[in-house]
Amino acid sequence: MPETESDAVNDAQARNFRLYVEPEIEVLLRVAATLTGPSQAEDLVQETLIRAWRSVDSFDGRHPRAWLLTILRNTNMNMHRRQRPDTFAELGDYLSTRPAFGVEELGTEERVMTSILSDDLERAVGSLDPKFRTVLLLIDVDQLTYAEAANVLGVPVGTVMSRLSRARDRVRRHLRPTFASATGKGKP
């Protein structure tokens, strides 16, 4: 049975979607969870994938992650334009869940430090202003590059670097007393 022009277009669209979009779904889920919290991340990614499907035939194939993160950012802004900001409870849910992919088993030292610092770390990150917290999570948890995080947030790379530096400094200052008492290196 001869293939119609419509079938050929659909096959090309499906091939491009598999090639450019599917390998980035894990990253989209992590970034969406950082931006919206875990309860809304799947909805955001689903809407992003629908928009990517509609435009994949016009995508030039260069920098698929940047293309998808731009779609994700714009979709997030459109979906949440009139909603209230995330609550601390949603952030706590995000910080307490383990990532689904690429997790290696922790060694003894890491497990001890995680158990000592987990609550304090959660409080330290939670105490950050949302613009600093989001950058910290995108870079250190979701492992985006500075450029990718800047693209997601719609800010210059220098702004991402500055916010990340300040966020890390504030978390370190918050954790110093906890670390000192846990290691016995604190003042009497």
GROMACS .gro file of C-alpha atoms in nm:
model
  188
    1MET     CA    1   0.000   0.000   0.000
    2PRO     CA    2   0.160   0.329  -0.103
    3GLU     CA    3   0.244   0.575   0.167
    4THR     CA    4   0.062   0.906   0.148
    5GLU     CA    5   0.227   1.241   0.195
    6SER     CA    6   0.047   1.277   0.529
    7ASP     CA    7   0.188   0.942   0.649
    8ALA     CA    8   0.539   1.048   0.549
    9VAL     CA    9   0.503   1.374   0.746
   10ASN     CA   10   0.374   1.187   1.051
   11ASP     CA   11   0.661   0.937   1.029
   12ALA     CA   12   0.916   1.219   1.009
   13GLN     CA   13   0.748   1.395   1.302
   14ALA     CA   14   0.755   1.076   1.513
   15ARG     CA   15   1.119   1.008   1.418
   16ASN     CA   16   1.224   1.363   1.512
   17PHE     CA   17   1.031   1.344   1.839
   18ARG     CA   18   1.208   1.018   1.931
   19LEU     CA   19   1.544   1.161   1.828
   20TYR     CA   20   1.528   1.507   1.988
   21VAL     CA   21   1.264   1.500   2.260
   22GLU     CA   22   1.251   1.157   2.423
   23PRO     CA   23   1.616   1.160   2.544
   24GLU     CA   24   1.548   1.485   2.733
   25ILE     CA   25   1.230   1.382   2.919
   26GLU     CA   26   1.421   1.296   3.240
   27VAL     CA   27   1.580   1.642   3.245
   28LEU     CA   28   1.242   1.804   3.177
   29LEU     CA   29   1.089   1.618   3.473
   30ARG     CA   30   1.367   1.725   3.710
   31VAL     CA   31   1.355   2.087   3.599
   32ALA     CA   32   0.975   2.095   3.612
   33ALA     CA   33   0.984   1.959   3.969
   34THR     CA   34   1.225   2.236   4.063
   35LEU     CA   35   1.011   2.505   3.904
   36THR     CA   36   0.666   2.390   4.015
   37GLY     CA   37   0.710   2.128   4.285
   38PRO     CA   38   0.657   1.756   4.239
   39SER     CA   39   0.278   1.772   4.239
   40GLN     CA   40   0.260   1.978   3.918
   41ALA     CA   41   0.576   1.864   3.739
   42GLU     CA   42   0.418   1.588   3.534
   43ASP     CA   43   0.141   1.817   3.411
   44LEU     CA   44   0.397   2.076   3.307
   45VAL     CA   45   0.611   1.819   3.125
   46GLN     CA   46   0.305   1.671   2.953
   47GLU     CA   47   0.201   2.011   2.824
   48THR     CA   48   0.562   2.078   2.718
   49LEU     CA   49   0.575   1.749   2.527
   50ILE     CA   50   0.248   1.831   2.350
   51ARG     CA   51   0.387   2.166   2.240
   52ALA     CA   52   0.715   2.005   2.134
   53TRP     CA   53   0.525   1.744   1.930
   54ARG     CA   54   0.336   2.021   1.748
   55SER     CA   55   0.654   2.206   1.655
   56VAL     CA   56   0.915   1.929   1.620
   57ASP     CA   57   0.884   1.930   1.241
   58SER     CA   58   1.005   2.293   1.233
   59PHE     CA   59   1.292   2.232   1.480
   60ASP     CA   60   1.635   2.251   1.314
   61GLY     CA   61   1.791   1.977   1.531
   62ARG     CA   62   2.048   2.198   1.700
   63HIS     CA   63   2.049   2.219   2.081
   64PRO     CA   64   1.738   2.013   2.159
   65ARG     CA   65   1.775   2.056   2.537
   66ALA     CA   66   1.781   2.435   2.509
   67TRP     CA   67   1.482   2.423   2.273
   68LEU     CA   68   1.284   2.203   2.511
   69LEU     CA   69   1.378   2.403   2.821
   70THR     CA   70   1.256   2.717   2.646
   71ILE     CA   71   0.925   2.547   2.572
   72LEU     CA   72   0.910   2.429   2.934
   73ARG     CA   73   0.977   2.778   3.070
   74ASN     CA   74   0.716   2.940   2.846
   75THR     CA   75   0.462   2.668   2.922
   76ASN     CA   76   0.524   2.709   3.295
   77MET     CA   77   0.474   3.084   3.275
   78ASN     CA   78   0.152   3.038   3.078
   79MET     CA   79   0.015   2.768   3.311
   80HIS     CA   80   0.094   2.956   3.632
   81ARG     CA   81   0.042   3.314   3.531
   82ARG     CA   82  -0.228   3.383   3.791
   83GLN     CA   83  -0.146   3.126   4.059
   84ARG     CA   84   0.011   3.179   4.399
   85PRO     CA   85   0.379   3.089   4.451
   86ASP     CA   86   0.485   2.742   4.572
   87THR     CA   87   0.455   2.670   4.941
   88PHE     CA   88   0.737   2.554   5.163
   89ALA     CA   89   0.555   2.220   5.206
   90GLU     CA   90   0.589   2.151   4.834
   91LEU     CA   91   0.961   2.230   4.851
   92GLY     CA   92   0.997   1.993   5.146
   93ASP     CA   93   0.831   1.718   4.942
   94TYR     CA   94   1.075   1.782   4.659
   95LEU     CA   95   1.381   1.779   4.881
   96SER     CA   96   1.278   1.462   5.062
   97THR     CA   97   1.227   1.251   4.749
   98ARG     CA   98   1.508   1.060   4.586
   99PRO     CA   99   1.573   1.122   4.219
  100ALA     CA  100   1.443   0.840   4.002
  101PHE     CA  101   1.741   0.815   3.770
  102GLY     CA  102   2.117   0.800   3.809
  103VAL     CA  103   2.126   0.750   4.185
  104GLU     CA  104   2.423   0.561   4.320
  105GLU     CA  105   2.418   0.388   4.659
  106LEU     CA  106   2.568   0.611   4.927
  107GLY     CA  107   2.873   0.502   5.122
  108THR     CA  108   2.881   0.493   5.501
  109GLU     CA  109   3.028   0.841   5.540
  110GLU     CA  110   2.776   0.991   5.298
  111ARG     CA  111   2.486   0.819   5.477
  112VAL     CA  112   2.599   0.953   5.815
  113MET     CA  113   2.642   1.305   5.683
  114THR     CA  114   2.308   1.285   5.503
  115SER     CA  115   2.129   1.175   5.818
  116ILE     CA  116   2.294   1.452   6.022
  117LEU     CA  117   2.246   1.725   5.766
  118SER     CA  118   1.922   1.632   5.590
  119ASP     CA  119   1.686   1.831   5.814
  120ASP     CA  120   1.929   2.120   5.851
  121LEU     CA  121   2.000   2.120   5.479
  122GLU     CA  122   1.630   2.123   5.404
  123ARG     CA  123   1.583   2.417   5.642
  124ALA     CA  124   1.884   2.598   5.493
  125VAL     CA  125   1.761   2.557   5.137
  126GLY     CA  126   1.404   2.636   5.241
  127SER     CA  127   1.514   2.959   5.405
  128LEU     CA  128   1.656   3.089   5.078
  129ASP     CA  129   1.469   3.348   4.877
  130PRO     CA  130   1.288   3.160   4.593
  131LYS     CA  131   1.507   3.312   4.320
  132PHE     CA  132   1.822   3.179   4.495
  133ARG     CA  133   1.664   2.846   4.588
  134THR     CA  134   1.550   2.779   4.231
  135VAL     CA  135   1.895   2.844   4.087
  136LEU     CA  136   2.058   2.624   4.352
  137LEU     CA  137   1.819   2.337   4.278
  138LEU     CA  138   1.852   2.371   3.899
  139ILE     CA  139   2.233   2.365   3.910
  140ASP     CA  140   2.317   2.142   4.206
  141VAL     CA  141   2.021   1.902   4.207
  142ASP     CA  142   1.899   1.896   3.848
  143GLN     CA  143   2.256   1.935   3.717
  144LEU     CA  144   2.178   2.189   3.448
  145THR     CA  145   2.457   2.400   3.305
  146TYR     CA  146   2.460   2.771   3.381
  147ALA     CA  147   2.337   2.841   3.028
  148GLU     CA  148   2.053   2.589   3.058
  149ALA     CA  149   1.944   2.732   3.395
  150ALA     CA  150   1.959   3.084   3.253
  151ASN     CA  151   1.743   2.970   2.963
  152VAL     CA  152   1.488   2.809   3.196
  153LEU     CA  153   1.466   3.119   3.414
  154GLY     CA  154   1.488   3.373   3.134
  155VAL     CA  155   1.781   3.558   3.294
  156PRO     CA  156   2.143   3.617   3.186
  157VAL     CA  157   2.407   3.355   3.270
  158GLY     CA  158   2.583   3.606   3.496
  159THR     CA  159   2.267   3.639   3.704
  160VAL     CA  160   2.252   3.261   3.744
  161MET     CA  161   2.616   3.252   3.854
  162SER     CA  162   2.567   3.534   4.101
  163ARG     CA  163   2.250   3.384   4.251
  164LEU     CA  164   2.413   3.041   4.277
  165SER     CA  165   2.716   3.183   4.455
  166ARG     CA  166   2.499   3.370   4.703
  167ALA     CA  167   2.272   3.068   4.759
  168ARG     CA  168   2.565   2.836   4.827
  169ASP     CA  169   2.720   3.091   5.063
  170ARG     CA  170   2.395   3.127   5.258
  171VAL     CA  171   2.351   2.750   5.284
  172ARG     CA  172   2.712   2.712   5.405
  173ARG     CA  173   2.661   2.980   5.670
  174HIS     CA  174   2.341   2.812   5.785
  175LEU     CA  175   2.511   2.470   5.807
  176ARG     CA  176   2.837   2.574   5.981
  177PRO     CA  177   2.703   2.533   6.338
  178THR     CA  178   2.549   2.194   6.253
  179PHE     CA  179   2.866   2.067   6.090
  180ALA     CA  180   3.083   2.194   6.375
  181SER     CA  181   2.873   2.019   6.641
  182ALA     CA  182   2.847   1.697   6.435
  183THR     CA  183   3.223   1.672   6.389
  184GLY     CA  184   3.320   1.795   6.733
  185LYS     CA  185   3.511   2.090   6.584
  186GLY     CA  186   3.287   2.353   6.738
  187LYS     CA  187   3.380   2.588   7.019
  188PRO     CA  188   3.296   2.465   7.371
   0.00000   0.00000   0.00000
